Tab-separated table of C-alpha atoms in Angstrom:
chain	number	residue	atom	x	y	z
A	1386	GLU	CA	13.580	-1.892	13.031
A	1387	ASP	CA	12.407	-3.290	9.725
A	1388	LYS	CA	12.724	-0.886	6.822
A	1389	VAL	CA	12.370	-0.590	3.079
A	1390	VAL	CA	14.342	2.025	1.152
A	1391	GLN	CA	13.622	3.016	-2.427
A	1392	SER	CA	15.769	5.018	-4.779
A	1393	PRO	CA	15.678	7.335	-6.485
A	1394	LEU	CA	12.832	9.231	-4.829
A	1395	SER	CA	12.040	10.962	-8.087
A	1396	LEU	CA	12.927	10.353	-11.715
A	1397	VAL	CA	12.078	12.309	-14.862
A	1398	VAL	CA	12.673	10.753	-18.281
A	1399	HIS	CA	11.490	11.081	-21.859
A	1400	GLU	CA	9.274	8.613	-23.647
A	1401	GLY	CA	11.215	5.668	-24.944
A	1402	ASP	CA	13.810	5.720	-22.185
A	1403	THR	CA	14.476	2.699	-19.989
A	1404	VAL	CA	14.376	3.146	-16.221
A	1405	THR	CA	15.518	1.076	-13.263
A	1406	LEU	CA	13.961	1.559	-9.870
A	1407	ASN	CA	15.668	0.226	-6.772
A	1408	CYS	CA	14.400	-1.201	-3.524
A	1409	SER	CA	16.562	-2.382	-0.646
A	1410	TYR	CA	15.232	-3.851	2.541
A	1411	GLU	CA	16.073	-4.929	6.044
A	1412	VAL	CA	13.280	-7.150	7.288
A	1413	THR	CA	13.462	-10.008	9.732
A	1414	ASN	CA	12.189	-13.333	8.461
A	1415	PHE	CA	11.664	-12.158	4.909
A	1416	ARG	CA	8.819	-13.799	3.033
A	1417	SER	CA	8.190	-11.842	-0.166
A	1418	LEU	CA	8.679	-8.498	-1.912
A	1419	LEU	CA	5.918	-6.783	-3.839
A	1420	TRP	CA	5.869	-3.941	-6.337
A	1421	TYR	CA	2.865	-1.673	-6.756
A	1422	LYS	CA	2.047	1.210	-9.099
A	1423	GLN	CA	0.129	4.129	-7.639
A	1424	GLU	CA	-1.397	6.786	-9.828
A	1425	LYS	CA	-4.002	9.148	-8.419
A	1426	LYS	CA	-5.680	6.591	-6.234
A	1427	ALA	CA	-4.835	3.324	-4.539
A	1428	PRO	CA	-1.910	1.110	-5.533
A	1429	THR	CA	-2.315	-1.557	-8.163
A	1430	PHE	CA	-0.362	-4.755	-7.909
A	1431	LEU	CA	2.528	-5.410	-10.312
A	1432	PHE	CA	4.697	-8.249	-9.075
A	1433	MET	CA	5.349	-10.480	-6.106
A	1434	LEU	CA	8.833	-11.951	-5.746
A	1435	THR	CA	9.825	-14.682	-3.361
A	1436	SER	CA	12.873	-16.331	-4.910
A	1437	SER	CA	16.212	-14.867	-5.891
A	1438	GLY	CA	17.306	-14.652	-9.477
A	1439	ILE	CA	13.969	-15.386	-11.117
A	1440	GLU	CA	12.861	-12.512	-13.304
A	1441	LYS	CA	9.179	-11.717	-13.483
A	1442	LYS	CA	7.936	-9.981	-16.631
A	1443	SER	CA	4.762	-8.289	-17.664
A	1444	GLY	CA	4.972	-6.494	-20.971
A	1445	ARG	CA	7.571	-3.745	-20.696
A	1446	LEU	CA	7.953	-4.222	-16.941
A	1447	SER	CA	10.219	-6.717	-15.280
A	1448	SER	CA	11.545	-7.269	-11.805
A	1449	ILE	CA	14.081	-9.408	-10.038
A	1450	LEU	CA	14.991	-10.110	-6.438
A	1451	ASP	CA	18.378	-10.667	-4.815
A	1452	LYS	CA	17.845	-12.165	-1.373
A	1453	LYS	CA	21.535	-12.322	-0.619
A	1454	GLU	CA	22.110	-8.609	-1.195
A	1455	LEU	CA	18.590	-7.743	0.046
A	1456	PHE	CA	17.345	-5.711	-2.887
A	1457	SER	CA	15.082	-5.761	-5.877
A	1458	ILE	CA	14.912	-3.766	-9.092
A	1459	LEU	CA	11.989	-2.861	-11.279
A	1460	ASN	CA	12.787	-2.177	-14.926
A	1461	ILE	CA	10.565	-0.387	-17.358
A	1462	THR	CA	11.649	-0.371	-20.998
A	1463	ALA	CA	10.410	1.970	-23.748
A	1464	THR	CA	8.637	4.138	-21.207
A	1465	GLN	CA	5.364	5.827	-22.075
A	1466	THR	CA	3.599	8.805	-20.514
A	1467	GLY	CA	1.115	6.362	-19.004
A	1468	ASP	CA	3.926	4.920	-16.908
A	1469	SER	CA	4.048	8.149	-14.908
A	1470	ALA	CA	3.155	7.167	-11.352
A	1471	VAL	CA	4.610	6.437	-7.944
A	1472	TYR	CA	6.107	2.956	-7.771
A	1473	LEU	CA	5.964	1.411	-4.338
A	1474	CYS	CA	8.021	-1.458	-3.026
A	1475	ALA	CA	6.736	-3.453	-0.067
A	1476	VAL	CA	8.114	-6.362	1.886
A	1477	ARG	CA	6.287	-9.033	3.814
A	1478	ASN	CA	7.802	-11.047	6.642
A	1479	ARG	CA	6.759	-14.217	8.338
A	1480	GLY	CA	5.807	-12.405	11.514
A	1481	SER	CA	2.758	-12.881	13.661
A	1482	THR	CA	0.566	-10.592	11.580
A	1483	LEU	CA	0.411	-12.623	8.417
A	1484	GLY	CA	0.155	-10.576	5.281
A	1485	ARG	CA	1.412	-7.308	6.800
A	1486	LEU	CA	3.419	-5.210	4.338
A	1487	TYR	CA	6.213	-2.734	5.040
A	1488	PHE	CA	6.223	-0.033	2.378
A	1489	GLY	CA	9.018	2.135	1.078
A	1490	ARG	CA	8.444	5.819	0.325
A	1491	GLY	CA	8.133	5.165	-3.368
A	1492	THR	CA	9.772	6.460	-6.532
A	1493	GLN	CA	7.901	9.187	-8.387
A	1494	LEU	CA	8.401	8.494	-12.098
A	1495	THR	CA	7.496	11.195	-14.610
A	1496	VAL	CA	7.663	10.392	-18.303
A	1497	TRP	CA	7.609	13.364	-20.671
A	1498	PRO	CA	6.349	13.022	-24.220
B	1242	GLY	CA	-7.642	-9.457	-9.725
B	1243	ALA	CA	-9.970	-9.172	-6.770
B	1244	VAL	CA	-12.029	-6.024	-6.226
B	1245	VAL	CA	-12.069	-3.945	-3.079
B	1246	SER	CA	-14.353	-0.949	-2.765
B	1247	GLN	CA	-14.334	1.969	-0.372
B	1248	HIS	CA	-17.070	4.387	0.493
B	1249	PRO	CA	-17.139	7.332	0.454
B	1250	SER	CA	-14.401	8.299	-1.964
B	1251	ARG	CA	-14.232	11.797	-0.581
B	1252	VAL	CA	-15.562	13.462	2.546
B	1253	ILE	CA	-15.321	16.975	3.911
B	1254	CYS	CA	-16.430	17.521	7.474
B	1255	LYS	CA	-16.223	19.994	10.302
B	1256	SER	CA	-13.804	19.609	13.161
B	1257	GLY	CA	-15.251	17.535	15.979
B	1258	THR	CA	-17.465	15.303	13.885
B	1259	SER	CA	-17.015	11.583	13.348
B	1260	VAL	CA	-16.537	10.036	9.950
B	1261	LYS	CA	-17.102	6.408	8.985
B	1262	ILE	CA	-15.309	4.818	6.040
B	1263	GLU	CA	-16.359	1.434	4.666
B	1264	CYS	CA	-14.141	-1.105	2.996
B	1265	ARG	CA	-15.661	-4.060	1.159
B	1266	SER	CA	-14.191	-7.009	-0.658
B	1267	LEU	CA	-16.643	-7.495	-3.494
B	1268	ASP	CA	-15.804	-10.876	-4.952
B	1269	PHE	CA	-13.908	-12.725	-2.252
B	1270	GLN	CA	-13.869	-13.315	1.471
B	1271	ALA	CA	-11.045	-11.439	3.105
B	1272	THR	CA	-9.339	-13.132	6.010
B	1273	THR	CA	-7.659	-9.890	6.931
B	1274	MET	CA	-8.102	-6.234	6.056
B	1275	PHE	CA	-5.605	-3.451	6.563
B	1276	TRP	CA	-6.088	0.272	7.033
B	1277	TYR	CA	-3.459	2.719	5.813
B	1278	ARG	CA	-3.040	6.455	5.891
B	1279	GLN	CA	-1.100	8.368	3.281
B	1280	PHE	CA	-0.050	11.997	3.517
B	1281	PRO	CA	0.958	13.939	0.374
B	1282	LYS	CA	4.184	12.659	-1.156
B	1283	GLN	CA	4.537	10.107	1.623
B	1284	SER	CA	4.284	6.352	1.564
B	1285	LEU	CA	1.504	4.235	2.937
B	1286	MET	CA	1.572	4.071	6.714
B	1287	LEU	CA	-0.153	1.061	8.220
B	1288	MET	CA	-2.590	2.063	10.929
B	1289	ALA	CA	-4.134	-1.235	11.914
B	1290	THR	CA	-4.773	-4.821	10.928
B	1291	SER	CA	-8.300	-6.091	11.139
B	1292	ASN	CA	-9.492	-9.694	11.345
B	1293	GLU	CA	-13.129	-10.636	11.176
B	1294	GLY	CA	-14.665	-11.194	14.583
B	1295	SER	CA	-11.701	-10.048	16.619
B	1296	LYS	CA	-10.219	-6.803	17.845
B	1297	ALA	CA	-8.008	-4.890	15.457
B	1298	THR	CA	-4.269	-4.740	16.002
B	1299	TYR	CA	-3.065	-1.144	15.959
B	1300	GLU	CA	0.386	0.066	14.985
B	1301	GLN	CA	2.445	1.944	17.495
B	1302	GLY	CA	1.375	5.553	17.758
B	1303	VAL	CA	-2.126	5.015	16.378
B	1304	GLU	CA	-4.841	5.826	18.903
B	1305	LYS	CA	-7.360	3.009	18.950
B	1306	ASP	CA	-9.999	5.155	20.663
B	1307	LYS	CA	-9.741	7.706	17.903
B	1308	PHE	CA	-9.633	5.322	14.969
B	1309	LEU	CA	-12.306	2.729	15.659
B	1310	ILE	CA	-12.212	-0.354	13.491
B	1311	ASN	CA	-15.057	-2.815	13.195
B	1312	HIS	CA	-14.651	-5.915	11.074
B	1313	ALA	CA	-18.214	-7.192	11.065
B	1314	SER	CA	-17.937	-9.818	8.354
B	1315	LEU	CA	-15.464	-11.411	5.958
B	1316	THR	CA	-16.337	-8.786	3.363
B	1317	LEU	CA	-16.706	-5.590	5.389
B	1318	SER	CA	-14.485	-3.519	7.631
B	1319	THR	CA	-15.195	0.014	8.797
B	1320	LEU	CA	-12.898	2.723	10.075
B	1321	THR	CA	-14.457	5.502	12.127
B	1322	VAL	CA	-12.420	8.629	12.730
B	1323	THR	CA	-13.914	10.011	15.929
B	1324	SER	CA	-13.881	13.703	16.759
B	1325	ALA	CA	-11.918	14.471	13.626
B	1326	HIS	CA	-9.480	17.385	13.588
B	1327	PRO	CA	-7.713	19.101	10.681
B	1328	GLU	CA	-4.552	17.071	11.309
B	1329	ASP	CA	-6.568	13.923	10.554
B	1330	SER	CA	-7.013	15.133	6.978
B	1331	SER	CA	-5.385	12.500	4.814
B	1332	PHE	CA	-5.917	9.782	2.225
B	1333	TYR	CA	-7.179	6.613	3.903
B	1334	ILE	CA	-6.765	3.356	2.012
B	1335	CYS	CA	-7.878	-0.123	2.932
B	1336	SER	CA	-6.627	-3.387	1.565
B	1337	ALA	CA	-7.747	-6.973	1.840
B	1338	ILE	CA	-6.174	-10.366	1.424
B	1339	ARG	CA	-7.631	-13.770	0.715
B	1340	ASP	CA	-4.573	-15.590	1.822
B	1341	PRO	CA	-1.629	-14.292	3.890
B	1342	ALA	CA	0.800	-15.495	1.231
B	1343	THR	CA	-0.744	-13.546	-1.622
B	1344	GLU	CA	-0.860	-9.918	-2.615
B	1345	GLN	CA	-2.986	-7.290	-0.931
B	1346	PHE	CA	-5.787	-5.805	-3.003
B	1347	PHE	CA	-6.300	-2.134	-2.376
B	1348	GLY	CA	-9.463	-0.112	-2.332
B	1349	PRO	CA	-9.616	3.185	-4.245
B	1350	GLY	CA	-9.070	5.225	-1.088
B	1351	THR	CA	-11.023	7.890	0.782
B	1352	ARG	CA	-9.823	11.467	0.886
B	1353	LEU	CA	-10.789	13.035	4.202
B	1354	THR	CA	-10.661	16.790	4.666
B	1355	VAL	CA	-11.446	18.169	8.090
B	1356	LEU	CA	-12.154	21.892	8.196
């Protein structure tokens, strides 16, 4: 069965800290891995990764994929209270239902002032 | 990014009633829409995949007669929870894609509470 595992499940840090969120996966016919940020409502898109070793960056956030070891990390540097959210990792395969995502349980990040 | 809306954002109903939730892609035509359910502190669980003009594909364990999906156009999909019960109370989120290779755009979600 395909699965996506995120760790840690919960993380509490102080403003200014750097955090690393992990996502490992076992999916047949892997196509891409996506990171989302979910606050009170629906997830907002952060990154989509398809190739190993190429870092994607957006401000203080960055992410990289390792297709050989089947994992991805999401880094957030100089965290701010506004980074508090659940970060979801999702994987897409090349299966018959194009576009279908398999989600992990998420990492709840809390940033204290 | 693309915009997906959901209506209503919140609904409270009595047990036994049916509730319809709309999902619209506002500025693009969605080839496929997805319906998810999320319980507190849990991840998104895919319920069904909906393509315009064809029957929805339901995930294992999801009752298609209870969760009716109608994808009437490339910009609108509806989920009807029939004869809702308290255990159906959850956060229902839809998403839409333009292209199977790109990211899913999520609606703001609908919080359903069944009394």
